């Protein structure tokens, strides 16, 4: 059974959390919340769009909750906050009211610092939502995924499952070629379900996400 209220965390930055959050939010008609955004366009609109802006393009701005912290610099949140004279504390975060489907996205990986005394891992614990762990399917994915699972479990946090993204097209491998070995090893050594895989998509759109989500399998 899909939980429909989850914290999407990742093994790293730039590995596909926002894409997976978009897949889940589209499938569930969920609201989306990025509590901490580090890196935002300046007043003239220069710079990459924020994750909230990207997801709003998929699910509509009305379904996207405002960030608790929207920091200008694309740095680790503890640094981006320090540059603005802000100290982020866990007590600043509370789940939005209501019990409907909700997809929360972290920043970076689980040991990404958000303040002098807290990591994203602490935010997952604080918000008390099951974790969906996103990992990019590439060499190194097994190690990164098992370490992240160990971090979640050491804190006793529930893990809904793992989602693999990619691999990104590279070299001579045919487009869409997938080696199932990472998936098998993660399930076996991690004793975890790989709920699904988001292949490298030429177009990131609700239509493409719907097709991807149809192949997801949630543990009983
Ligand atoms: N399955 C995919 N198909 C096509 N493009 C993808 C896929 N997964 C990720 N990307 C692209 O890779 C880049 C990084 O992905 P994404 O923004 O989802 O990472 P992230 O883990 O959310 O990063 P951050 O830590 O900054 O929040 C983006 O440009 C995204 O569009
Ligand atoms: Mg993101």
Short mmCIF file of C-alpha atoms and ligand atoms in Angstrom, two decimals:
data_model
loop_
_atom_site.label_atom_id
_atom_site.label_comp_id
_atom_site.label_asym_id
_atom_site.label_seq_id
_atom_site.Cartn_x
_atom_site.Cartn_y
_atom_site.Cartn_z
CA UNK A 1 0.00 0.00 0.00
CA UNK A 2 1.34 3.45 -0.93
CA UNK A 3 1.57 5.68 2.17
CA UNK A 4 0.62 8.97 0.30
CA UNK A 5 2.35 11.12 2.95
CA UNK A 6 6.12 10.78 2.64
CA UNK A 7 9.45 12.51 3.09
CA UNK A 8 11.48 12.14 -0.12
CA UNK A 9 15.11 11.99 0.89
CA UNK A 10 18.15 11.07 -1.14
CA UNK A 11 21.62 9.63 -1.15
CA UNK A 12 23.00 12.93 -2.48
CA UNK A 13 22.13 16.20 -4.12
CA UNK A 14 21.14 16.23 -7.79
CA UNK A 15 20.11 12.57 -7.93
CA UNK A 16 16.42 12.96 -8.79
CA UNK A 17 14.51 13.72 -5.57
CA UNK A 18 12.48 16.47 -7.23
CA UNK A 19 11.64 14.22 -10.18
CA UNK A 20 10.52 11.41 -7.83
CA UNK A 21 8.56 13.93 -5.73
CA UNK A 22 6.84 15.03 -8.96
CA UNK A 23 6.02 11.43 -9.90
CA UNK A 24 4.46 10.78 -6.47
CA UNK A 25 2.65 14.12 -6.20
CA UNK A 26 1.10 13.68 -9.66
CA UNK A 27 0.01 10.10 -8.90
CA UNK A 28 -1.52 10.93 -5.51
CA UNK A 29 -2.90 14.42 -6.25
CA UNK A 30 -0.65 15.44 -3.34
CA UNK A 31 0.53 18.78 -2.12
CA UNK A 32 4.30 19.36 -2.30
CA UNK A 33 6.50 21.01 0.31
CA UNK A 34 10.22 21.80 0.16
CA UNK A 35 10.92 23.05 3.69
CA UNK A 36 14.43 24.33 2.87
CA UNK A 37 15.44 25.65 -0.53
CA UNK A 38 19.09 26.66 -0.92
CA UNK A 39 19.59 28.43 -4.23
CA UNK A 40 16.92 30.68 -5.66
CA UNK A 41 16.68 33.12 -8.58
CA UNK A 42 17.60 36.69 -7.63
CA UNK A 43 15.28 39.70 -7.86
CA UNK A 44 15.92 39.95 -11.61
CA UNK A 45 14.95 36.29 -12.10
CA UNK A 46 18.52 35.19 -12.84
CA UNK A 47 19.40 31.68 -11.65
CA UNK A 48 17.91 28.21 -11.73
CA UNK A 49 14.26 27.74 -10.81
CA UNK A 50 13.63 26.47 -7.31
CA UNK A 51 12.36 22.93 -6.75
CA UNK A 52 8.97 24.38 -5.76
CA UNK A 53 8.78 26.27 -9.06
CA UNK A 54 9.73 23.13 -10.99
CA UNK A 55 7.09 21.05 -9.22
CA UNK A 56 4.48 23.80 -9.62
CA UNK A 57 4.95 23.36 -13.37
CA UNK A 58 3.78 19.75 -12.96
CA UNK A 59 1.07 19.93 -10.30
CA UNK A 60 0.02 23.60 -10.30
CA UNK A 61 1.17 26.36 -7.95
CA UNK A 62 -1.90 25.96 -5.73
CA UNK A 63 -0.68 22.51 -4.66
CA UNK A 64 2.77 23.77 -3.67
CA UNK A 65 3.27 25.00 -0.12
CA UNK A 66 5.68 27.86 0.53
CA UNK A 67 9.18 26.94 1.67
CA UNK A 68 9.93 27.60 5.34
CA UNK A 69 13.39 28.82 4.32
CA UNK A 70 14.16 30.11 0.84
CA UNK A 71 17.87 30.84 0.85
CA UNK A 72 19.61 32.64 -1.98
CA UNK A 73 22.89 30.76 -2.31
CA UNK A 74 23.10 27.21 -3.78
CA UNK A 75 25.13 25.89 -0.83
CA UNK A 76 24.67 23.40 1.94
CA UNK A 77 21.72 24.85 3.90
CA UNK A 78 23.79 25.51 7.04
CA UNK A 79 26.12 27.72 4.97
CA UNK A 80 23.42 29.35 2.88
CA UNK A 81 21.59 30.22 6.11
CA UNK A 82 24.73 31.49 7.83
CA UNK A 83 25.38 33.83 4.91
CA UNK A 84 21.99 35.40 5.59
CA UNK A 85 22.54 35.56 9.34
CA UNK A 86 19.94 32.85 9.93
CA UNK A 87 20.24 29.89 12.28
CA UNK A 88 17.87 27.09 11.33
CA UNK A 89 16.36 25.13 14.20
CA UNK A 90 14.09 22.09 13.99
CA UNK A 91 11.44 23.85 16.06
CA UNK A 92 10.82 26.12 13.04
CA UNK A 93 9.24 23.25 11.07
CA UNK A 94 5.72 21.90 11.38
CA UNK A 95 3.70 19.86 8.92
CA UNK A 96 1.02 21.89 7.18
CA UNK A 97 -2.46 21.38 8.61
CA UNK A 98 -4.68 18.75 6.98
CA UNK A 99 -4.34 15.05 6.41
CA UNK A 100 -4.38 14.86 2.60
CA UNK A 101 -1.60 13.38 0.48
CA UNK A 102 1.66 15.22 0.97
CA UNK A 103 5.12 14.93 -0.54
CA UNK A 104 7.93 16.63 1.38
CA UNK A 105 11.36 16.95 -0.25
CA UNK A 106 14.60 17.28 1.68
CA UNK A 107 17.76 19.04 0.54
CA UNK A 108 20.92 17.15 -0.39
CA UNK A 109 21.43 13.89 1.50
CA UNK A 110 20.57 12.72 5.00
CA UNK A 111 23.71 14.12 6.62
CA UNK A 112 23.38 17.48 4.92
CA UNK A 113 23.64 19.99 7.78
CA UNK A 114 20.78 22.45 8.07
CA UNK A 115 21.97 24.28 11.16
CA UNK A 116 24.59 24.16 13.88
CA UNK A 117 22.95 21.18 15.53
CA UNK A 118 20.74 19.51 12.92
CA UNK A 119 20.88 17.50 9.73
CA UNK A 120 18.18 16.63 7.16
CA UNK A 121 18.00 13.29 8.99
CA UNK A 122 16.79 15.17 12.09
CA UNK A 123 14.14 16.91 9.98
CA UNK A 124 12.87 13.52 8.75
CA UNK A 125 12.58 12.40 12.38
CA UNK A 126 10.98 15.69 13.45
CA UNK A 127 8.26 15.57 10.77
CA UNK A 128 7.67 11.86 11.41
CA UNK A 129 6.77 10.87 7.84
CA UNK A 130 7.92 7.58 6.26
CA UNK A 131 10.99 8.05 4.10
CA UNK A 132 11.21 7.34 0.39
CA UNK A 133 14.92 7.09 -0.34
CA UNK A 134 15.95 8.16 -3.84
CA UNK A 135 19.19 6.90 -5.32
CA UNK A 136 20.72 7.43 -8.75
CA UNK A 137 21.35 4.10 -10.46
CA UNK A 138 25.08 4.27 -11.17
CA UNK A 139 28.35 2.80 -9.94
CA UNK A 140 28.48 3.52 -6.20
CA UNK A 141 24.70 3.41 -5.75
CA UNK A 142 24.75 0.27 -3.61
CA UNK A 143 27.13 1.74 -1.05
CA UNK A 144 25.37 5.12 -0.94
CA UNK A 145 21.95 3.55 -0.61
CA UNK A 146 22.97 1.11 2.15
CA UNK A 147 24.68 3.90 4.12
CA UNK A 148 21.58 6.07 3.87
CA UNK A 149 19.34 3.18 4.95
CA UNK A 150 21.66 2.54 7.91
CA UNK A 151 21.37 6.20 8.93
CA UNK A 152 17.56 6.09 8.81
CA UNK A 153 17.37 2.81 10.68
CA UNK A 154 19.85 3.86 13.37
CA UNK A 155 17.28 6.54 14.24
CA UNK A 156 14.41 4.05 14.08
CA UNK A 157 12.77 5.91 11.18
CA UNK A 158 10.30 4.08 8.93
CA UNK A 159 11.42 3.54 5.33
CA UNK A 160 8.65 3.13 2.75
CA UNK A 161 11.18 1.99 0.16
CA UNK A 162 13.81 3.00 -2.35
CA UNK A 163 13.31 4.58 -5.78
CA UNK A 164 16.09 4.37 -8.35
CA UNK A 165 16.49 7.09 -10.96
CA UNK A 166 18.23 6.89 -14.30
CA UNK A 167 20.82 5.84 -15.14
CA UNK A 168 21.59 8.94 -17.16
CA UNK A 169 22.39 8.05 -20.76
CA UNK A 170 26.13 7.78 -21.25
CA UNK A 171 28.65 6.01 -23.43
CA UNK A 172 27.75 3.23 -25.78
CA UNK A 173 24.89 1.73 -23.72
CA UNK A 174 21.62 1.82 -25.68
CA UNK A 175 19.05 4.38 -24.48
CA UNK A 176 17.00 3.00 -21.62
CA UNK A 177 19.37 0.08 -20.99
CA UNK A 178 19.11 -0.93 -17.36
CA UNK A 179 21.36 -3.24 -15.42
CA UNK A 180 19.27 -4.87 -12.69
CA UNK A 181 22.28 -5.70 -10.48
CA UNK A 182 22.14 -2.51 -8.36
CA UNK A 183 18.45 -3.04 -7.73
CA UNK A 184 18.97 -6.67 -6.72
CA UNK A 185 21.89 -5.86 -4.42
CA UNK A 186 20.05 -2.98 -2.73
CA UNK A 187 17.04 -5.21 -2.04
CA UNK A 188 19.17 -8.10 -0.81
CA UNK A 189 21.78 -6.33 1.32
CA UNK A 190 19.47 -3.49 2.34
CA UNK A 191 16.51 -5.75 3.16
CA UNK A 192 14.34 -3.08 1.57
CA UNK A 193 11.88 -2.88 -1.29
CA UNK A 194 12.88 -0.97 -4.39
CA UNK A 195 9.42 0.46 -5.04
CA UNK A 196 10.21 1.63 -8.50
CA UNK A 197 12.53 3.09 -10.99
CA UNK A 198 12.29 6.37 -12.85
CA UNK A 199 14.13 5.82 -16.14
CA UNK A 200 15.88 8.72 -17.81
CA UNK A 201 12.97 10.66 -19.29
CA UNK A 202 13.33 12.80 -22.40
CA UNK A 203 10.41 14.87 -21.17
CA UNK A 204 9.58 15.53 -17.51
CA UNK A 205 5.80 15.85 -17.58
CA UNK A 206 2.75 14.56 -15.68
CA UNK A 207 1.96 12.29 -18.62
CA UNK A 208 5.42 10.69 -18.53
CA UNK A 209 5.26 10.48 -14.72
CA UNK A 210 1.91 8.67 -14.87
CA UNK A 211 3.39 5.97 -17.06
CA UNK A 212 6.40 5.61 -14.75
CA UNK A 213 4.24 5.39 -11.62
CA UNK A 214 2.09 2.61 -13.05
CA UNK A 215 5.10 0.28 -12.73
CA UNK A 216 5.73 1.15 -9.04
CA UNK A 217 5.13 -1.69 -6.58
CA UNK A 218 4.68 -0.86 -2.91
CA UNK A 219 5.39 -3.48 -0.25
CA UNK A 220 2.24 -5.14 1.12
N1 LIG B 1 14.75 10.26 -14.44
C1 LIG B 1 15.17 11.41 -14.96
N2 LIG B 1 14.99 11.71 -16.25
C2 LIG B 1 15.42 12.88 -16.76
N3 LIG B 1 16.03 13.83 -16.05
C3 LIG B 1 16.25 13.60 -14.76
C4 LIG B 1 15.83 12.39 -14.13
N4 LIG B 1 16.17 12.43 -12.84
C5 LIG B 1 16.78 13.63 -12.67
N5 LIG B 1 16.83 14.33 -13.81
C6 LIG B 1 17.45 15.64 -14.00
O1 LIG B 1 18.63 15.67 -13.18
C7 LIG B 1 18.74 16.89 -12.50
C8 LIG B 1 18.76 16.63 -10.99
O2 LIG B 1 17.53 16.04 -10.61
P1 LIG B 1 16.68 16.60 -9.39
O3 LIG B 1 16.55 18.09 -9.48
O4 LIG B 1 15.41 15.83 -9.32
O5 LIG B 1 17.69 16.22 -8.19
P2 LIG B 1 17.49 16.48 -6.61
O6 LIG B 1 17.98 15.27 -5.93
O7 LIG B 1 16.10 16.93 -6.36
O8 LIG B 1 18.50 17.70 -6.33
P3 LIG B 1 18.49 18.75 -5.09
O9 LIG B 1 19.38 18.17 -4.05
O10 LIG B 1 19.07 19.99 -5.73
O11 LIG B 1 17.07 18.94 -4.63
C9 LIG B 1 17.57 17.77 -12.97
O12 LIG B 1 18.01 18.58 -14.01
C10 LIG B 1 16.55 16.76 -13.46
O13 LIG B 1 15.71 17.31 -14.40
MG1 LIG B 2 15.40 18.70 -5.57
#
